[in-house]
Short mmCIF file of C-alpha atoms in Angstrom, two decimals:
data_model
loop_
_atom_site.label_atom_id
_atom_site.label_comp_id
_atom_site.label_asym_id
_atom_site.label_seq_id
_atom_site.Cartn_x
_atom_site.Cartn_y
_atom_site.Cartn_z
CA ASN A 5 170.39 -55.51 51.34
CA LEU A 6 171.24 -54.21 54.80
CA ASP A 7 174.50 -56.14 55.00
CA GLU A 8 175.86 -54.29 51.97
CA SER A 9 174.64 -50.83 53.01
CA ASP A 10 176.59 -48.20 54.91
CA VAL A 11 173.47 -46.27 55.95
CA VAL A 12 169.83 -47.11 56.58
CA LEU A 13 167.31 -44.38 55.77
CA VAL A 14 164.08 -44.67 57.75
CA ILE A 15 161.16 -42.54 56.55
CA ILE A 16 158.26 -42.19 58.97
CA ASP A 17 155.19 -40.46 57.57
CA GLU A 18 152.41 -41.88 59.72
CA LYS A 19 151.78 -42.32 63.44
CA THR A 20 151.45 -46.11 63.33
CA LYS A 21 154.50 -47.93 64.69
CA SER A 22 155.94 -50.64 62.48
CA THR A 23 157.43 -53.73 64.08
CA GLY A 24 159.28 -54.52 60.84
CA VAL A 25 160.96 -51.13 60.79
CA GLY A 26 162.03 -51.63 64.40
CA ILE A 27 163.55 -55.00 63.57
CA GLU A 28 165.45 -53.57 60.60
CA ILE A 29 166.77 -50.67 62.69
CA GLY A 30 167.92 -53.06 65.41
CA TYR A 31 169.65 -55.26 62.85
CA ALA A 32 171.33 -52.22 61.26
CA LYS A 33 172.62 -50.98 64.62
CA ALA A 34 173.87 -54.48 65.51
CA LYS A 35 175.87 -54.39 62.26
CA ASN A 36 177.24 -50.90 63.12
CA LYS A 37 175.32 -49.20 60.29
CA LYS A 38 174.30 -45.56 60.55
CA VAL A 39 170.57 -44.95 60.87
CA PHE A 40 169.18 -41.73 59.39
CA LEU A 41 165.61 -40.90 60.37
CA ALA A 42 163.37 -38.68 58.27
CA LYS A 43 160.00 -38.01 59.87
CA ARG A 44 157.07 -35.88 58.87
CA SER A 45 156.51 -32.84 61.06
CA GLY A 46 154.14 -33.56 63.95
CA ILE A 47 154.92 -37.26 64.25
CA GLU A 48 156.39 -38.47 67.55
CA THR A 49 159.03 -41.18 67.23
CA ASP A 50 160.67 -41.30 70.65
CA TYR A 51 161.20 -45.01 70.15
CA ILE A 52 163.56 -44.33 67.20
CA ASP A 53 164.94 -40.87 68.03
CA SER A 54 167.27 -42.18 70.70
CA ILE A 55 169.03 -44.62 68.36
CA ALA A 56 169.05 -42.62 65.12
CA ASP A 57 172.39 -41.12 64.12
CA ASN A 58 170.72 -38.21 62.31
CA ILE A 59 167.14 -36.89 62.35
CA TYR A 60 165.52 -34.78 59.65
CA ILE A 61 162.00 -33.38 60.03
CA TYR A 62 160.17 -32.62 56.80
CA GLY A 63 156.89 -30.93 55.98
CA SER A 64 155.98 -32.71 52.76
CA MET A 65 157.31 -35.51 50.59
CA GLU A 66 158.47 -32.87 48.10
CA ASP A 67 160.43 -31.18 50.89
CA LEU A 68 162.06 -34.50 51.78
CA GLN A 69 162.97 -35.23 48.17
CA GLU A 70 164.56 -31.80 47.73
CA ASN A 71 166.62 -32.08 50.90
CA LEU A 72 167.54 -35.78 50.81
CA LYS A 73 171.08 -35.01 49.65
CA VAL A 74 171.62 -32.86 52.75
CA LEU A 75 170.30 -35.63 54.98
CA ILE A 76 172.73 -38.29 53.75
CA ALA A 77 175.76 -36.06 53.08
#
């Protein structure tokens, strides 16, 4: 539930833009929630980069899992 969360973690691992993700990010920012973006290396996300509070670029899902604690600390 976004209303009860302090942070929203957005994971982008494909080039296709998602309208639903954009709506959720907009809602989170309207509620003054932090937005952390994790995106796979090589994927352009200019549409989210400018509003994310923190951006982490990962090479593989295993890499993301290992470093997730650093991302949200």
